[in-house]
Amino acid sequence: MATPIQMPSLSPTMKEGKIVKWLKKEGDKVSSGEAIAECETDKSNLEIEAYDDGYLLKIVVPEGEMATVGAPIAFLGAKGEKVDGGGGAKAAAPAAPKAEAPKPAAAPAPAAPAPAAQPAAAGGGGDGIPVVMPALSPTMTEGKLVKWLKKEGDKVSSGQAIAEVETDKSNLEVEAYDDGVLARIVVQEGQMAKVGAPIAFLAGKGGAKAAAPAQAPAPAAPKAATPAPAQAPAPAPKAAAPVSTPGGRVRASPLAKRMARDRGLDLSQVQGSGPLGRIVKSDIEKALTQAPAAAAAKAPAAAAAAPGVRPEPKSVPVTTMRKVIAQRMAEVKPGVPHFYLSVDVEMDAALKIREEAKALESKVSVNDIIVKASAMALRRYPKMNVSLHGDTILHFETVDVGIAVAIEDGLITPIIRDADKKGLSAISAEARDLAERARKRGLKPHEYTGGSLTVSNLGMYGIDSFIAVINPPQAAILAVGSVSDKVVVRDGQMVVRKLMTVTLSGDHRVIDGAIGAEYLRELKALLEHPMRLLF
Amino acid sequence: MAELMYREALNQALAEEMERDANVFLIGEEVGRYQGAFKVSQGLLDKFGSARIIDAPISELGFTGLGVGAAMVGLRPVVEMMTWNFAILAMDQIVNNAAKLRHMSGGQLRCPIVFRGPGGAGGRLSSQHSQALEANYAHFPGLKVIAPATPADAKGLLKSAIRDENPVIMIEGERLYALKGEVPEGEHIVPIGKADVKREGKDVSLITWSRMYYFCEEAAKQLEAEGISVEILDLRTLRPLDEEAILATVRKTNRAVVVEEGWPLAGVGAQVVDIIQSKAFDDLDAPVVRVTGLDVNMSYAANLENAIQPDAPKIIAAVKKVLYREGA
């Protein structure tokens, strides 16, 4: 019997992966352990291996398309064996989206008439090559189409940028993965699309076929495409039931509700396959891979206030970045048990370094010195250089420090890699470059992912001290206040010193208070005796 | 590893523990000269003599009480019930004395005693001899309850039970005594309170114990042929329940079926379902389904006896129900 090859989980955070390249073609012989495809995860490109011997009967996820972890991407079996319909018995469930009837006409999105036709087209069934919304950052679940760089009818070649997309972190370009003609744009500028959903269709070399899906609003599935071959047993889900009951209540399993909540998915837009239309895990997984920008189009029309009436507050849709910040902060505060430690640091010596650097025409900020010191302290206290991922603790071999940069609509934390090994002027130059590009939303994903600790400095706003929220999956954050003259007692004498309060927020699941305290003591010593930064 | 019958594994555990500790003795009806009603004590009388393998008259309340008294003064009795159905006569000694001695004496008295014997139905013995009574004992604080499915677990758990400082109820599968399986020789201990994933799977968890495990295996094999991957968790210990293992399997598969031989009302399975719904609610993709014996007295007629008990087809139907594939 044909067995499915599933999208493997190749990183701790991976939920789905994109097939970059098939290394085997249908009909090829495959042996266990052999690499059959190259896959792009949220972190890197990796090879997928076969776990059995056999023949590659059918490829169900074409190059350039996404698949959720666990979903079949191909089928393996005996030579010449048939994989029917969406891939045979076992395939029916995950492959169903392709063969299944599109959403009933009731499905919303008046602004985008296209979605109804998408599932058929997305299957790569010959109506055009879908260009899907790529996952451009580890936390990205949807993106806003900022600008189309090509228009319908334009020729595009593989690797060419065709659109600009705003993710939760930055603006990035979407590239075409095939040659052809941009036949149809389905997500308009300003609209959102879920990761994995088609945003346009390319016509293949001929160019003619792609016109078809454009005006195919027909909700009825072509009869021929009906799944569930006669011997297909259990896995084929039942025909999609109505989304909600007449009362408007959405039925969903507790697990499906949790998944939808975690991924910011609107359950009313998901088709349930359980009894009475109950939405279950597989429906959520399906929705995440194929759902076109469902509720995105509902622009809140600001009603003009009648004279004499107090104006209602103006509602502005949140940007992608703000939405992700909101979600993650709501998750991290109750989810990650924080502990806080504060210490006053005498910065007189450190400030002198800055003055000396200035004399050498090297721009070093207080923050650069703090970054360097925090990195060196991390190197000395490796128990701080960790991150919790499920049931495992990652102990980092490198010291990568994030710097919190406030930008127009939120906050981003680019990473200074190997900050313990870099000199102050290198850190300074890198920090300035990263901050500048962050403000223009020009950072690449690898520039703001990873790291175990962030330095967040509000000293320039005159804030004396504050408590910062950890930026997951990092395990600690340093909140740095302003440097100001304070009276302190030294040897029984009142003296004036430049004091700065640093507050460490630690993830108490992986870092204990004593470790945090030792770390802060080391940081304080490094800053108060900056000569030590050289050793 | 030697392949032993379930009864031989129990016999080995008893012999090894009696050799190890002179305070261990066995008492029960026909355990000596007749070599045990189910031949669990075969050969032990010759080996250990009538002072330690004690034939008791038909007097469950009496010899159970003797065992409890002996445990109070420092011995480690193993009390064999010819079947758990007869132990109902000794309920007062088990529940009112053994289970409560430590509590009632403010911790001054211990009661290291094992009550063991066969339970469950099968073999046309009708309603007074065919009861799965584990829920009764699991109900009482002060008792531990174990119910192994395999010969290896039977040996390992009995050794743990004999060494335990508290009263342990060991319910053996009456229909399992002749079943063979690999059993590690010598010091093989299965800790009380630890469940065992007997089969790894990803679509649904079957949570069960004792003889029902074999029906679950049969069902899992058939379901696998249909592309449904089944995980089987054998609880082995019913009190204390291994909550961690129950939650882990449910969090893995998101769907669960609990299979038990006893009656549905207030069964051990009901407690398992409560643990799941209260602690893993957000991991559930479907309501948990229970497969239990029917809520009637056991019939004598073989066809009715079978109809009353869980079996593979009933388990398969339940799995399809939790997977929303009824009628598939």
PDB file of C-alpha atoms in Angstrom, chain A residues 389-523:
ATOM      1  CA  HIS A 389      11.979  25.058  24.238  1.00  0.00           C
ATOM      2  CA  GLY A 390       9.289  22.681  25.411  1.00  0.00           C
ATOM      3  CA  ASP A 391      11.004  20.092  27.520  1.00  0.00           C
ATOM      4  CA  THR A 392      14.519  21.005  26.474  1.00  0.00           C
ATOM      5  CA  ILE A 393      16.872  23.751  27.475  1.00  0.00           C
ATOM      6  CA  LEU A 394      19.077  25.120  24.720  1.00  0.00           C
ATOM      7  CA  HIS A 395      22.511  26.094  25.965  1.00  0.00           C
ATOM      8  CA  PHE A 396      23.963  28.499  23.424  1.00  0.00           C
ATOM      9  CA  GLU A 397      27.534  28.178  22.376  1.00  0.00           C
ATOM     10  CA  THR A 398      27.685  31.711  21.067  1.00  0.00           C
ATOM     11  CA  VAL A 399      26.851  34.928  22.819  1.00  0.00           C
ATOM     12  CA  ASP A 400      24.288  36.871  20.829  1.00  0.00           C
ATOM     13  CA  VAL A 401      22.739  39.925  22.429  1.00  0.00           C
ATOM     14  CA  GLY A 402      19.570  41.621  21.260  1.00  0.00           C
ATOM     15  CA  ILE A 403      19.126  45.373  21.367  1.00  0.00           C
ATOM     16  CA  ALA A 404      15.609  46.699  21.686  1.00  0.00           C
ATOM     17  CA  VAL A 405      14.904  49.289  19.004  1.00  0.00           C
ATOM     18  CA  ALA A 406      11.733  51.322  19.152  1.00  0.00           C
ATOM     19  CA  ILE A 407      10.330  51.926  15.700  1.00  0.00           C
ATOM     20  CA  GLU A 408       7.278  53.731  14.475  1.00  0.00           C
ATOM     21  CA  ASP A 409       4.737  51.060  15.215  1.00  0.00           C
ATOM     22  CA  GLY A 410       6.399  48.909  17.785  1.00  0.00           C
ATOM     23  CA  LEU A 411       9.585  47.367  18.822  1.00  0.00           C
ATOM     24  CA  ILE A 412      12.098  45.031  17.306  1.00  0.00           C
ATOM     25  CA  THR A 413      15.190  43.436  18.744  1.00  0.00           C
ATOM     26  CA  PRO A 414      17.982  42.958  16.219  1.00  0.00           C
ATOM     27  CA  ILE A 415      20.812  40.730  17.365  1.00  0.00           C
ATOM     28  CA  ILE A 416      24.488  41.502  17.712  1.00  0.00           C
ATOM     29  CA  ARG A 417      26.169  38.161  17.147  1.00  0.00           C
ATOM     30  CA  ASP A 418      29.259  37.161  19.095  1.00  0.00           C
ATOM     31  CA  ALA A 419      29.031  40.415  21.007  1.00  0.00           C
ATOM     32  CA  ASP A 420      31.459  39.072  23.586  1.00  0.00           C
ATOM     33  CA  LYS A 421      34.185  38.831  20.971  1.00  0.00           C
ATOM     34  CA  LYS A 422      33.637  42.139  19.215  1.00  0.00           C
ATOM     35  CA  GLY A 423      35.292  45.389  20.073  1.00  0.00           C
ATOM     36  CA  LEU A 424      33.290  48.417  21.175  1.00  0.00           C
ATOM     37  CA  SER A 425      33.599  50.218  17.867  1.00  0.00           C
ATOM     38  CA  ALA A 426      32.446  47.121  15.954  1.00  0.00           C
ATOM     39  CA  ILE A 427      29.458  46.761  18.288  1.00  0.00           C
ATOM     40  CA  SER A 428      28.754  50.445  17.937  1.00  0.00           C
ATOM     41  CA  ALA A 429      28.828  50.373  14.128  1.00  0.00           C
ATOM     42  CA  GLU A 430      26.723  47.242  13.959  1.00  0.00           C
ATOM     43  CA  ALA A 431      24.175  48.528  16.447  1.00  0.00           C
ATOM     44  CA  ARG A 432      23.755  51.762  14.518  1.00  0.00           C
ATOM     45  CA  ASP A 433      23.344  49.944  11.225  1.00  0.00           C
ATOM     46  CA  LEU A 434      20.809  47.486  12.657  1.00  0.00           C
ATOM     47  CA  ALA A 435      18.813  50.191  14.386  1.00  0.00           C
ATOM     48  CA  GLU A 436      18.690  52.295  11.270  1.00  0.00           C
ATOM     49  CA  ARG A 437      17.539  49.473   9.080  1.00  0.00           C
ATOM     50  CA  ALA A 438      15.056  48.337  11.738  1.00  0.00           C
ATOM     51  CA  ARG A 439      13.433  51.779  11.588  1.00  0.00           C
ATOM     52  CA  LYS A 440      13.063  51.363   7.834  1.00  0.00           C
ATOM     53  CA  ARG A 441      11.739  47.852   8.402  1.00  0.00           C
ATOM     54  CA  GLY A 442      14.582  46.554   6.369  1.00  0.00           C
ATOM     55  CA  LEU A 443      15.876  43.780   8.630  1.00  0.00           C
ATOM     56  CA  LYS A 444      16.254  40.244   7.396  1.00  0.00           C
ATOM     57  CA  PRO A 445      14.782  37.480   9.586  1.00  0.00           C
ATOM     58  CA  HIS A 446      18.168  36.125  10.611  1.00  0.00           C
ATOM     59  CA  GLU A 447      19.055  39.552  11.953  1.00  0.00           C
ATOM     60  CA  TYR A 448      16.358  39.522  14.614  1.00  0.00           C
ATOM     61  CA  THR A 449      16.041  35.859  15.587  1.00  0.00           C
ATOM     62  CA  GLY A 450      18.025  33.952  18.154  1.00  0.00           C
ATOM     63  CA  GLY A 451      19.933  35.320  21.083  1.00  0.00           C
ATOM     64  CA  SER A 452      19.358  34.655  24.728  1.00  0.00           C
ATOM     65  CA  LEU A 453      19.258  38.134  26.229  1.00  0.00           C
ATOM     66  CA  THR A 454      18.119  41.582  25.166  1.00  0.00           C
ATOM     67  CA  VAL A 455      19.303  44.968  26.353  1.00  0.00           C
ATOM     68  CA  SER A 456      16.446  47.437  26.562  1.00  0.00           C
ATOM     69  CA  ASN A 457      17.571  50.973  27.347  1.00  0.00           C
ATOM     70  CA  LEU A 458      15.181  53.778  28.189  1.00  0.00           C
ATOM     71  CA  GLY A 459      17.862  55.941  29.739  1.00  0.00           C
ATOM     72  CA  MET A 460      17.619  58.484  26.936  1.00  0.00           C
ATOM     73  CA  TYR A 461      14.026  59.176  27.965  1.00  0.00           C
ATOM     74  CA  GLY A 462      15.121  60.038  31.471  1.00  0.00           C
ATOM     75  CA  ILE A 463      13.667  56.865  32.934  1.00  0.00           C
ATOM     76  CA  ASP A 464      15.457  56.006  36.195  1.00  0.00           C
ATOM     77  CA  SER A 465      14.570  52.356  36.278  1.00  0.00           C
ATOM     78  CA  PHE A 466      11.977  50.019  34.859  1.00  0.00           C
ATOM     79  CA  ILE A 467      11.054  46.393  34.469  1.00  0.00           C
ATOM     80  CA  ALA A 468      11.094  44.852  31.001  1.00  0.00           C
ATOM     81  CA  VAL A 469       9.120  41.922  29.643  1.00  0.00           C
ATOM     82  CA  ILE A 470      11.181  39.022  28.345  1.00  0.00           C
ATOM     83  CA  ASN A 471      11.260  38.610  24.586  1.00  0.00           C
ATOM     84  CA  PRO A 472      10.587  34.902  24.066  1.00  0.00           C
ATOM     85  CA  PRO A 473      12.169  32.475  23.433  1.00  0.00           C
ATOM     86  CA  GLN A 474      14.969  34.388  25.093  1.00  0.00           C
ATOM     87  CA  ALA A 475      15.312  33.823  28.809  1.00  0.00           C
ATOM     88  CA  ALA A 476      16.338  37.238  30.074  1.00  0.00           C
ATOM     89  CA  ILE A 477      16.169  40.955  29.424  1.00  0.00           C
ATOM     90  CA  LEU A 478      18.091  43.830  30.945  1.00  0.00           C
ATOM     91  CA  ALA A 479      16.176  47.032  31.545  1.00  0.00           C
ATOM     92  CA  VAL A 480      18.622  49.920  31.633  1.00  0.00           C
ATOM     93  CA  GLY A 481      17.744  53.279  33.116  1.00  0.00           C
ATOM     94  CA  SER A 482      19.356  56.676  32.772  1.00  0.00           C
ATOM     95  CA  VAL A 483      22.709  57.655  34.187  1.00  0.00           C
ATOM     96  CA  SER A 484      22.359  60.450  36.710  1.00  0.00           C
ATOM     97  CA  ASP A 485      24.310  62.080  39.504  1.00  0.00           C
ATOM     98  CA  LYS A 486      23.374  60.604  42.860  1.00  0.00           C
ATOM     99  CA  VAL A 487      24.772  60.983  46.309  1.00  0.00           C
ATOM    100  CA  VAL A 488      26.265  57.779  47.646  1.00  0.00           C
ATOM    101  CA  VAL A 489      28.205  56.991  50.776  1.00  0.00           C
ATOM    102  CA  ARG A 490      31.772  55.830  50.331  1.00  0.00           C
ATOM    103  CA  ASP A 491      34.078  55.334  53.280  1.00  0.00           C
ATOM    104  CA  GLY A 492      31.673  57.235  55.477  1.00  0.00           C
ATOM    105  CA  GLN A 493      31.662  60.213  53.150  1.00  0.00           C
ATOM    106  CA  MET A 494      28.861  61.416  50.948  1.00  0.00           C
ATOM    107  CA  VAL A 495      30.113  61.588  47.405  1.00  0.00           C
ATOM    108  CA  VAL A 496      28.480  62.174  44.048  1.00  0.00           C
ATOM    109  CA  ARG A 497      28.585  59.331  41.570  1.00  0.00           C
ATOM    110  CA  LYS A 498      27.018  58.714  38.154  1.00  0.00           C
ATOM    111  CA  LEU A 499      24.557  55.953  38.920  1.00  0.00           C
ATOM    112  CA  MET A 500      22.553  53.797  36.568  1.00  0.00           C
ATOM    113  CA  THR A 501      19.961  51.208  37.616  1.00  0.00           C
ATOM    114  CA  VAL A 502      19.886  47.950  35.713  1.00  0.00           C
ATOM    115  CA  THR A 503      17.017  45.520  36.221  1.00  0.00           C
ATOM    116  CA  LEU A 504      17.228  41.960  35.050  1.00  0.00           C
ATOM    117  CA  SER A 505      14.027  40.097  34.197  1.00  0.00           C
ATOM    118  CA  GLY A 506      14.726  36.370  34.122  1.00  0.00           C
ATOM    119  CA  ASP A 507      12.702  33.390  32.969  1.00  0.00           C
ATOM    120  CA  HIS A 508      12.462  31.557  36.261  1.00  0.00           C
ATOM    121  CA  ARG A 509      11.763  28.274  34.527  1.00  0.00           C
ATOM    122  CA  VAL A 510      15.353  28.071  33.346  1.00  0.00           C
ATOM    123  CA  ILE A 511      17.269  30.669  35.338  1.00  0.00           C
ATOM    124  CA  ASP A 512      17.380  30.772  39.093  1.00  0.00           C
ATOM    125  CA  GLY A 513      17.588  33.934  41.147  1.00  0.00           C
ATOM    126  CA  ALA A 514      21.096  33.198  42.383  1.00  0.00           C
ATOM    127  CA  ILE A 515      22.393  32.731  38.848  1.00  0.00           C
ATOM    128  CA  GLY A 516      20.775  35.992  37.830  1.00  0.00           C
ATOM    129  CA  ALA A 517      22.335  37.694  40.846  1.00  0.00           C
ATOM    130  CA  GLU A 518      25.797  36.388  40.028  1.00  0.00           C
ATOM    131  CA  TYR A 519      25.377  37.497  36.482  1.00  0.00           C
ATOM    132  CA  LEU A 520      24.360  41.011  37.561  1.00  0.00           C
ATOM    133  CA  ARG A 521      27.281  41.183  39.960  1.00  0.00           C
ATOM    134  CA  GLU A 522      29.612  40.351  37.093  1.00  0.00           C
ATOM    135  CA  LEU A 523      27.925  42.883  34.827  1.00  0.00           C
TER     136      LEU A 523
END
